[in-house]
CSV table of C-alpha atoms in Angstrom, one decimal:
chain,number,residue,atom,x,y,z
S,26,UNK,CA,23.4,10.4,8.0
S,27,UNK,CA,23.7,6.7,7.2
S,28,UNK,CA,22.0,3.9,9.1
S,29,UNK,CA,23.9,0.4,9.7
S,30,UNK,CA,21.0,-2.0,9.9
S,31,UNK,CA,22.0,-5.3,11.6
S,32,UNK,CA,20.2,-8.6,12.0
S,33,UNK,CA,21.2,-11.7,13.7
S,34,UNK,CA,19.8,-14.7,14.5
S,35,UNK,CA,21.3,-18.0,16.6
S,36,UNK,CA,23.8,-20.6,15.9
S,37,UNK,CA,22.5,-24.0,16.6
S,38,UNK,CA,20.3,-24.8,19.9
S,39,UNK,CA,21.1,-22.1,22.0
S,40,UNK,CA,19.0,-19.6,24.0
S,41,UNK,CA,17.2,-16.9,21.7
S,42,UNK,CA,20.2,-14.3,20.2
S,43,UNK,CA,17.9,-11.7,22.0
S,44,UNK,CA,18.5,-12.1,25.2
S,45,UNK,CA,22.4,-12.5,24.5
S,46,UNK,CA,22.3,-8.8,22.8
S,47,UNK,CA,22.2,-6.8,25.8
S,48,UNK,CA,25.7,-6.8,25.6
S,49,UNK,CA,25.5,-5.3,22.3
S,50,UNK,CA,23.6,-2.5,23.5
S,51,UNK,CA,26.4,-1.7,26.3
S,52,UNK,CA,29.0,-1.7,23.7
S,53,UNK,CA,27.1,0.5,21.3
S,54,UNK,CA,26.3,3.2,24.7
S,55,UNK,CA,30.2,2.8,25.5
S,56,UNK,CA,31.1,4.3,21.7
S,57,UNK,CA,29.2,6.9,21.8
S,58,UNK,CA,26.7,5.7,18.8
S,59,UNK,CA,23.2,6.3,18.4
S,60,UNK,CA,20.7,3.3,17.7
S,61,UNK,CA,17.9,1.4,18.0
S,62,UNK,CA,17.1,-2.0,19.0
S,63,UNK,CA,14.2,-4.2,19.0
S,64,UNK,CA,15.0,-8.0,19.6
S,65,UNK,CA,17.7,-9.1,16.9
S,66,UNK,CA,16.5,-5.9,14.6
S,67,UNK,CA,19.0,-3.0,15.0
S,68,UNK,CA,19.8,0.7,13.4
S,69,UNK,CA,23.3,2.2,14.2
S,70,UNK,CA,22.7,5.8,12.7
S,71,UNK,CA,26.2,7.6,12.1
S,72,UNK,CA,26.7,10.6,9.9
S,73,UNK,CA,28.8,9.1,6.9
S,74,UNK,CA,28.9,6.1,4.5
S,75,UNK,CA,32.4,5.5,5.8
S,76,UNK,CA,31.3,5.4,8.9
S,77,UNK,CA,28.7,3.4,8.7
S,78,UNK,CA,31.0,0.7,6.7
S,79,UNK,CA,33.3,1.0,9.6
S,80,UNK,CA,30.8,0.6,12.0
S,81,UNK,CA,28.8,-2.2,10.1
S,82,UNK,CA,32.0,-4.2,10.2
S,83,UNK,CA,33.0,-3.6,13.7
S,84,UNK,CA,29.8,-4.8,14.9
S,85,UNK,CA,29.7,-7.8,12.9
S,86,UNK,CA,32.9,-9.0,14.2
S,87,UNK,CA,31.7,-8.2,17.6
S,88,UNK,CA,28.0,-10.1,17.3
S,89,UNK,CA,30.1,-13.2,15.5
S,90,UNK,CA,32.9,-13.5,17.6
S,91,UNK,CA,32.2,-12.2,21.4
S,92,UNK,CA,28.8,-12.9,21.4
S,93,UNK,CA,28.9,-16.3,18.8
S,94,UNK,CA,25.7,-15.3,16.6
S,95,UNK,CA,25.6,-14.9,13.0
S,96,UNK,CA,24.6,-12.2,11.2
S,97,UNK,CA,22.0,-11.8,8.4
S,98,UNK,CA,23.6,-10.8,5.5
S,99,UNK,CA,20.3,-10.4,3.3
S,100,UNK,CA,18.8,-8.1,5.8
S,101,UNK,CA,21.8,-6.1,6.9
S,102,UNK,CA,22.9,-3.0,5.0
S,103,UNK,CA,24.6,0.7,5.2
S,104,UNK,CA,22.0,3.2,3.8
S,105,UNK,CA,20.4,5.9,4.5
S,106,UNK,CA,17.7,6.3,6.6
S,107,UNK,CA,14.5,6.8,4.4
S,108,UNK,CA,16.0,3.9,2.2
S,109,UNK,CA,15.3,1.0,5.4
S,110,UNK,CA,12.6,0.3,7.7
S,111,UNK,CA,12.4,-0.4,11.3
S,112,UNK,CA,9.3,-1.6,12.8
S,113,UNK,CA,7.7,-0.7,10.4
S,114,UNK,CA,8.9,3.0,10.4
S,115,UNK,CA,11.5,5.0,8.5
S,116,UNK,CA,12.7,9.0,8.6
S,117,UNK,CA,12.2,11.0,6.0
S,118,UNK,CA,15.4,13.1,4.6
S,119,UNK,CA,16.6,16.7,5.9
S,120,UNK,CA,17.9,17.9,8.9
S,121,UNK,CA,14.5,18.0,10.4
S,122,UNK,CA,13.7,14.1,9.6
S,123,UNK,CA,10.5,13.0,10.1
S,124,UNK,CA,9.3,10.0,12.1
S,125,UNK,CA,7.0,8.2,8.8
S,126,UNK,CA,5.7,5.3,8.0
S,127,UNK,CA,7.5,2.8,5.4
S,128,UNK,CA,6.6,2.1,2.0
S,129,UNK,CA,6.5,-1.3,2.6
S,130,UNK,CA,3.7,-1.0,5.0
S,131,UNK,CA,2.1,1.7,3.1
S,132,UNK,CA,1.8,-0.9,0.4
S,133,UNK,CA,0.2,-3.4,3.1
S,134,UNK,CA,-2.7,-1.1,3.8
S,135,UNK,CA,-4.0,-0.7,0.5
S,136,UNK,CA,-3.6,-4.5,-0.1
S,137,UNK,CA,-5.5,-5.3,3.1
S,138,UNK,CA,-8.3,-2.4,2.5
S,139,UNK,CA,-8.8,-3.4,-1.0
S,140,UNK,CA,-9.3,-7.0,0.2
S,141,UNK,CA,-11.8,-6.2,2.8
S,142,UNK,CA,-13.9,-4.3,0.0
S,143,UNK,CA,-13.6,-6.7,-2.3
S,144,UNK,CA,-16.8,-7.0,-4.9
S,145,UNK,CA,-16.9,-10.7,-4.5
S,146,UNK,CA,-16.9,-10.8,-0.6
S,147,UNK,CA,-20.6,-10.8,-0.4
S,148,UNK,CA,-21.4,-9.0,2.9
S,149,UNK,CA,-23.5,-6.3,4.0
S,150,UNK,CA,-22.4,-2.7,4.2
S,151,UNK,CA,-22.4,-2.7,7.8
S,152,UNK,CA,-20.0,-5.7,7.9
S,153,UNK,CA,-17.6,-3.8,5.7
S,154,UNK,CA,-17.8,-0.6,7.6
S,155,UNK,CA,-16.9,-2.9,10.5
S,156,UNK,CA,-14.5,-5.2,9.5
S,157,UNK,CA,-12.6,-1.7,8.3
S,158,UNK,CA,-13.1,-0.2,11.8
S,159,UNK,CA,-12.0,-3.0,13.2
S,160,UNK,CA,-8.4,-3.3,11.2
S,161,UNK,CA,-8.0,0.3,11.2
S,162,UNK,CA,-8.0,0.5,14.7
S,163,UNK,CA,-5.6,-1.6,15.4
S,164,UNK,CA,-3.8,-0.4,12.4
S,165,UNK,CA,-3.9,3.2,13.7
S,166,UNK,CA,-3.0,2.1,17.7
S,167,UNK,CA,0.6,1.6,15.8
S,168,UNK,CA,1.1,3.7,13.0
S,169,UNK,CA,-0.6,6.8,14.3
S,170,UNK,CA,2.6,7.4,16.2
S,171,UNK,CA,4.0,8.8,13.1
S,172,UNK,CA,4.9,12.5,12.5
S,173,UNK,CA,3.4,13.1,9.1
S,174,UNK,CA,-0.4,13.5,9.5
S,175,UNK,CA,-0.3,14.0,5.6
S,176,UNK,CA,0.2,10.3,4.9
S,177,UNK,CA,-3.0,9.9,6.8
S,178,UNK,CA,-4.8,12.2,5.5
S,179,UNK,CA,-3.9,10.8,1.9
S,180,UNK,CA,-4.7,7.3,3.2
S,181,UNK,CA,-8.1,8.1,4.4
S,182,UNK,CA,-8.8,9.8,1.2
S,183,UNK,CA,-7.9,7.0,-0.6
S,184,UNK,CA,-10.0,4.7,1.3
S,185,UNK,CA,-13.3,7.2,0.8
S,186,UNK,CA,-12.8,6.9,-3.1
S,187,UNK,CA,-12.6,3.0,-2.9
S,188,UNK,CA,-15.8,3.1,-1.0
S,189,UNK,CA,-17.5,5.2,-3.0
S,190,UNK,CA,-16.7,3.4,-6.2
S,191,UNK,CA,-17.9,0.2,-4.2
S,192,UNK,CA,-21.2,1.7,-4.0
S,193,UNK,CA,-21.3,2.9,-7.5
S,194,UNK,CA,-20.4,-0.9,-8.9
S,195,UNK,CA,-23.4,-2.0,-6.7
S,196,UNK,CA,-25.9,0.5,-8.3
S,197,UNK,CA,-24.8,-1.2,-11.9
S,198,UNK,CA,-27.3,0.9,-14.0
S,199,UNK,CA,-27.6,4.5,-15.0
S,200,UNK,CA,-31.2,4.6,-14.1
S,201,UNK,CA,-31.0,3.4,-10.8
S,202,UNK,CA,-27.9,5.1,-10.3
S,203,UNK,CA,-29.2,8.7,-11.2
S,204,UNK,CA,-32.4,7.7,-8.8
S,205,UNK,CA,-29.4,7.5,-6.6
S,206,UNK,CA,-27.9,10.1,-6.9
S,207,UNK,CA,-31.0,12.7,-6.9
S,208,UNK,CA,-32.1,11.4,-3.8
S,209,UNK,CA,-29.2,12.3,-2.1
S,210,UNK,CA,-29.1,15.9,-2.6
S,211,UNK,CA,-27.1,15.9,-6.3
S,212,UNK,CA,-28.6,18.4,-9.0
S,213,UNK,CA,-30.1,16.5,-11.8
S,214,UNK,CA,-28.5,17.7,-14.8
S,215,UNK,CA,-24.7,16.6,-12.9
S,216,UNK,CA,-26.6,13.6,-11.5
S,217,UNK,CA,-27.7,12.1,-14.9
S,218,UNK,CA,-24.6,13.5,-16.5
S,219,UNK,CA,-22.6,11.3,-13.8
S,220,UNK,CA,-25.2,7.9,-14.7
S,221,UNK,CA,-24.6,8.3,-17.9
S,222,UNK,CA,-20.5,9.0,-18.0
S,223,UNK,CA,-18.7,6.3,-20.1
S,224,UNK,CA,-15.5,6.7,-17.0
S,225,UNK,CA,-15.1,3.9,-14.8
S,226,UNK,CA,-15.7,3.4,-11.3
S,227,UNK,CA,-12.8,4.8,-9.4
S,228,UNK,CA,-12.8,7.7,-11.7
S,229,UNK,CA,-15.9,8.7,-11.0
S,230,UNK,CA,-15.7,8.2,-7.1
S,231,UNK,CA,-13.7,11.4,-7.2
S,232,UNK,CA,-16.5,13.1,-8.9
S,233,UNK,CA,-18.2,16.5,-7.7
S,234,UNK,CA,-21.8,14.1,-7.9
S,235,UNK,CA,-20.2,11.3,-5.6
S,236,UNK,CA,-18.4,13.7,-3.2
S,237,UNK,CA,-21.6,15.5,-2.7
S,238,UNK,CA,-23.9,12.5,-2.4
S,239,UNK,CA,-21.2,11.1,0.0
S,240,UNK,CA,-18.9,13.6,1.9
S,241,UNK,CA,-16.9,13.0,4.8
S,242,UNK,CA,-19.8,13.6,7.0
S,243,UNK,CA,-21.7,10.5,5.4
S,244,UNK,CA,-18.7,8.3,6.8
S,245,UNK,CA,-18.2,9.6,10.0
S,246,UNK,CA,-22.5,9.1,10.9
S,247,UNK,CA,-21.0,5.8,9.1
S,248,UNK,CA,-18.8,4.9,11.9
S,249,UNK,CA,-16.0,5.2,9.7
S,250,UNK,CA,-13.9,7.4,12.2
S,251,UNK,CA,-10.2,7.1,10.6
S,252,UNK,CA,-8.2,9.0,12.5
């Protein structure tokens, strides 16, 4: 299966392009195609390259001349499904595709968690657990709609081992951080082990000593309830 992506945008001052694509729509429903449209963002899914050539062109010559909108050329293309985004979305490939979330925004997320646990954000650990909430929610109101709870699952693991490391740059020293460490349940031979391991940070945030000290359990009494 290919997918036709198509973007347009106005010529000169004239109303929005769309609420002049309706027609579009009716002329897609009348050829039988399947697609997707959200304002002047389309996908024309058809089940060869050819096709999806023909189609692109078709379409092109029917936004630019019956309707009098141009098309964006940077932003159109023929490919295949995984390869482009939509709303953030894309399928993944095989006959039973997958509704999943796009690299692109994949890529987002990490940016925007990494930035709200930045070292040199001075706030309290409350704030961050609440500014992460807070963007999370939101994030997840969205992109929970997907079909691959594994993506998930990786991305909440992820963000676990960038807290944890987090904490382990504030401790700084091995002394305090094998005080640390004890007092939360970890064995002292693994503890000072740990506070004295010449690995850095985010290495040792997927340790056995930080998973124990802070399991999933520790997050959730947090009020770092992910999905």
């Amino acid at each position: 299966m290919r997918v036709s992506k198509v973007t347009v945008s106005g010529k000169g001052r004239v109303r929005h392009p769309c609420n002049r694509l309706d027609e579009l729509d009716k002329e897609l429903e009348k050829r039988g195609h399947r697609f997707a449209r959200y304002a002047d963002d389309a996908n024309i899914y058809v089940r060869s390259c050819r096709a999806g050539e023909r189609v692109m062109a078709s379409v092109k010559r029917f936004i630019t001349g019956t309707r009098k909108l141009r098309v964006n050329e940077k932003k159109s293309a023929v490919a295949r499904p995984w390869d482009r985004k939509f709303l953030g979305f894309s399928f993944g490939a095989g006959k039973d595709a997958k509704r999943q979330i796009s690299r692109q925004v994949l890529i987002r997320f990490r940016e925007r968690i990494r930035d709200l646990t930045r070292r040199t954000r001075t706030r309290s650990w409350n704030r961050i657990i609440q500014d992460l909430q807070s963007y999370i929610r939101g994030w997840r109101g969205y992109f929970g709609f997907c079909q691959t709870p594994s993506t998930l699952k990786r991305l909440e693991e992820w963000m676990r081992r960038r807290l944890r490391s987090l904490i382990w740059k504030a401790w700084k020293r091995g002394k305090r951080r094998f005080a640390e460490l004890t007092k939360r349940g970890v064995e002292k031979g693994l503890a000072a082990r740990t506070a004295g391991s010449p690995h850095g940070p985010w290495r040792l945030a997927d340790s056995p000593a930080l998973h124990q000290a802070f399991p999933i359990k520790f997050f959730d009494q947090q009020g770092l309830l992910v999905w």
